[in-house]
Each structure stands twice: as C-alpha cells, then as structure tokens.
Short mmCIF file of C-alpha atoms in Angstrom, two decimals:
data_model
loop_
_atom_site.label_atom_id
_atom_site.label_comp_id
_atom_site.label_asym_id
_atom_site.label_seq_id
_atom_site.Cartn_x
_atom_site.Cartn_y
_atom_site.Cartn_z
CA MET A 283 151.53 -137.63 150.53
CA THR A 284 153.97 -134.69 150.53
CA ARG A 285 153.25 -134.07 154.21
CA PHE A 286 154.20 -137.69 154.87
CA TRP A 287 157.44 -137.25 152.92
CA HIS A 288 158.19 -134.09 154.90
CA TRP A 289 157.61 -135.99 158.14
CA LEU A 290 159.62 -138.98 156.93
CA VAL A 291 162.75 -136.85 156.52
CA THR A 292 162.86 -136.14 160.25
CA GLU A 293 161.53 -139.47 161.53
CA ALA A 294 163.33 -142.10 159.48
CA PRO A 295 166.00 -143.83 161.58
CA ASP A 296 168.68 -143.26 158.92
CA GLU A 297 169.12 -142.14 155.32
CA ARG A 298 168.83 -145.66 153.90
CA ALA A 299 165.50 -146.17 155.68
CA LEU A 300 164.33 -142.78 154.42
CA LEU A 301 165.18 -143.64 150.83
CA GLU A 302 163.66 -147.10 151.07
CA ALA A 303 160.37 -145.65 152.33
CA PHE A 304 160.34 -142.69 149.93
CA PHE A 305 161.17 -144.82 146.91
CA LEU A 306 158.11 -146.99 147.55
CA TRP A 307 156.21 -143.96 146.18
CA ILE A 308 158.57 -143.33 143.27
CA TYR A 309 159.56 -146.62 141.68
CA SER A 310 157.51 -149.51 140.36
CA PRO A 311 157.29 -152.85 142.17
CA ARG A 312 159.41 -154.23 139.30
CA ALA A 313 162.27 -151.85 140.18
CA HIS A 314 162.12 -152.89 143.80
CA ALA A 315 162.13 -156.58 142.90
CA ASP A 316 164.89 -156.50 140.28
CA GLY A 317 167.45 -154.59 142.38
CA THR A 318 167.15 -151.25 140.57
CA VAL A 319 166.04 -149.42 143.70
CA ARG A 320 168.75 -151.02 145.83
CA ARG A 321 171.36 -149.87 143.26
CA ILE A 322 169.94 -146.32 143.20
CA ILE A 323 169.96 -146.17 147.00
CA ASP A 324 173.56 -147.41 147.12
CA GLU A 325 174.60 -144.80 144.53
CA THR A 326 172.72 -142.07 146.39
CA LEU A 327 174.36 -142.94 149.70
CA ALA A 328 177.81 -143.03 148.06
CA PHE A 329 177.37 -139.61 146.41
CA ALA A 330 179.89 -137.12 147.79
CA HIS A 331 177.42 -134.21 147.83
CA PRO A 332 174.15 -135.42 149.33
CA GLN A 333 171.06 -133.25 149.52
CA ALA A 334 170.50 -131.99 153.06
CA ALA A 335 167.27 -133.08 154.73
CA GLU A 336 166.25 -129.45 155.15
CA ALA A 337 166.77 -128.81 151.43
CA PHE A 338 164.52 -131.74 150.55
CA GLN A 339 161.87 -130.43 152.92
CA ARG A 340 162.09 -126.96 151.33
CA GLN A 341 161.75 -128.60 147.92
CA LEU A 342 158.58 -130.34 149.10
CA GLU A 343 157.21 -127.09 150.52
CA ALA A 344 157.80 -125.32 147.21
CA PHE A 345 156.13 -128.20 145.38
CA MET A 346 153.07 -127.99 147.62
CA ARG A 347 152.68 -124.25 146.97
CA HIS A 348 153.44 -124.38 143.25
CA ASP A 349 150.40 -123.89 141.05
CA THR A 350 150.80 -122.60 137.51
CA LEU A 351 147.92 -124.45 135.89
CA ASP A 352 146.48 -121.14 134.72
CA ARG A 353 149.67 -120.45 132.72
CA LEU A 354 149.65 -123.71 130.77
CA PRO A 355 147.26 -122.46 128.04
CA GLY A 356 150.07 -120.07 127.04
CA ILE A 357 152.31 -122.92 125.90
CA THR A 358 152.48 -122.80 122.11
CA LYS A 359 155.07 -125.48 121.37
CA PRO A 360 154.41 -129.17 120.72
CA THR A 361 153.93 -130.84 124.07
CA LEU A 362 153.99 -134.45 125.14
CA VAL A 363 152.83 -135.29 128.64
CA LEU A 364 153.89 -138.78 129.70
CA ALA A 365 152.52 -140.44 132.80
CA GLY A 366 153.38 -143.75 134.38
CA GLU A 367 150.38 -146.02 134.75
CA ARG A 368 151.56 -147.04 138.24
CA ASP A 369 152.69 -143.58 139.38
CA ILE A 370 151.22 -143.04 142.84
CA ALA A 371 153.25 -139.87 143.48
CA MET A 372 151.78 -138.04 140.45
CA PRO A 373 148.96 -140.24 139.17
CA PRO A 374 148.08 -140.20 135.47
CA ARG A 375 144.92 -138.22 136.17
CA LEU A 376 147.16 -135.26 137.10
CA GLY A 377 149.09 -135.60 133.85
CA ARG A 378 145.77 -135.58 132.03
CA ILE A 379 144.89 -132.28 133.73
CA VAL A 380 148.18 -130.77 132.57
CA ALA A 381 147.75 -132.05 129.01
CA ASP A 382 144.18 -130.77 128.85
CA ALA A 383 145.38 -127.31 129.85
CA VAL A 384 148.07 -127.12 127.12
CA PRO A 385 146.61 -126.44 123.67
CA GLY A 386 147.16 -129.43 121.41
CA ALA A 387 149.16 -131.39 123.96
CA ARG A 388 149.40 -135.13 123.58
CA PHE A 389 148.86 -137.24 126.69
CA GLU A 390 150.11 -140.80 126.96
CA VAL A 391 150.29 -143.32 129.74
CA LEU A 392 153.27 -145.67 129.87
CA PRO A 393 151.93 -149.10 130.88
CA GLY A 394 153.48 -150.60 134.00
CA GLU A 395 155.64 -147.56 134.72
CA ALA A 396 155.76 -145.49 137.89
CA HIS A 397 157.19 -142.00 138.49
CA GLN A 398 160.67 -142.51 137.02
CA PRO A 399 160.30 -144.33 133.69
CA PHE A 400 163.38 -142.54 132.35
CA GLN A 401 165.41 -144.45 134.97
CA GLU A 402 163.51 -147.73 135.07
CA SER A 403 162.86 -148.14 131.34
CA PRO A 404 165.07 -145.60 129.59
CA ASP A 405 164.84 -147.33 126.20
CA VAL A 406 161.02 -147.25 126.27
CA PHE A 407 160.91 -143.69 127.57
CA ASN A 408 163.51 -142.36 125.13
CA ALA A 409 161.89 -144.15 122.17
CA ARG A 410 158.55 -142.52 122.99
CA VAL A 411 160.11 -139.05 123.27
CA VAL A 412 162.14 -139.51 120.06
CA ALA A 413 159.02 -140.72 118.22
CA PHE A 414 157.10 -137.65 119.39
CA TRP A 415 159.81 -135.27 118.22
CA SER A 416 160.05 -137.11 114.90
CA GLU A 417 156.31 -136.67 114.42
CA VAL A 418 156.26 -132.95 115.24
CA ASP A 419 159.51 -132.12 113.39
CA GLY A 420 158.22 -134.13 110.43
#
C-alpha cells in the first residue's frame, strides 16, 4: 500500500487526481458519496502552503521504517486505541496489536468509519474520546 502511494505521487497526472486516488484509501465510501472528500480536496488544493510531493514521499518512507512496537509496553497512562471498522490504510487488526502491547489499553472499533473518523464523524469521535477520559479521570 505505501509503495503504491509513493508511486502515485510521481505518476498521478495532477494533484487533484493524486488526492482523489489517495483518499480512496483514507475516507469511507460515505465521505466520498456525501461530498466530504470533494470539499477536503478543494480545501487542500486552495491551501497556500501545500506539502511538496517529495516531503510526502519522505513521510511515507519514515512510516515504512518506523517500528516501536517493543516500546509500547512502557506506556503507563490510560490508553484508548480507536480503529475505524472500514479503515483499509490501517486496518483494525493493527490497532488491536497496538492495544495488546500497551498494558491496560482499551481497544474499540468505530462502526462504519475509515481512517479519519475525527474528520468524517467528529461528534462520534469526540464523544468517544470524552467518554474515555471521563471514565479514567473518574
């Protein structure tokens, strides 16, 4: 997947086409159908300080090399790992691996959500995070 994204940066005919293809991996079908993705693409293209293609590729390279799973058992604070049920970029099974590595972590799957629930369903996402903090702050 990340190799495809790296390739896509250089092969997409233009930035809009790049974002349209990349966002198929990031946003739910609902967000594509209801115009959310189109709005995000328009906002991204209008932004005065866009991320350079090379910077995105370096970000992907760092992501591919990043592995700190062995450090997660050292986390001692309350931890909530949220995964989108429809996330194909970082499937819920990967969130489960992270949660299992953090002592006492809570793992939850957000039904119908993809990789960016905080953008697509901010009320649902924020309510879940607030509820978690209310539970642990008691």
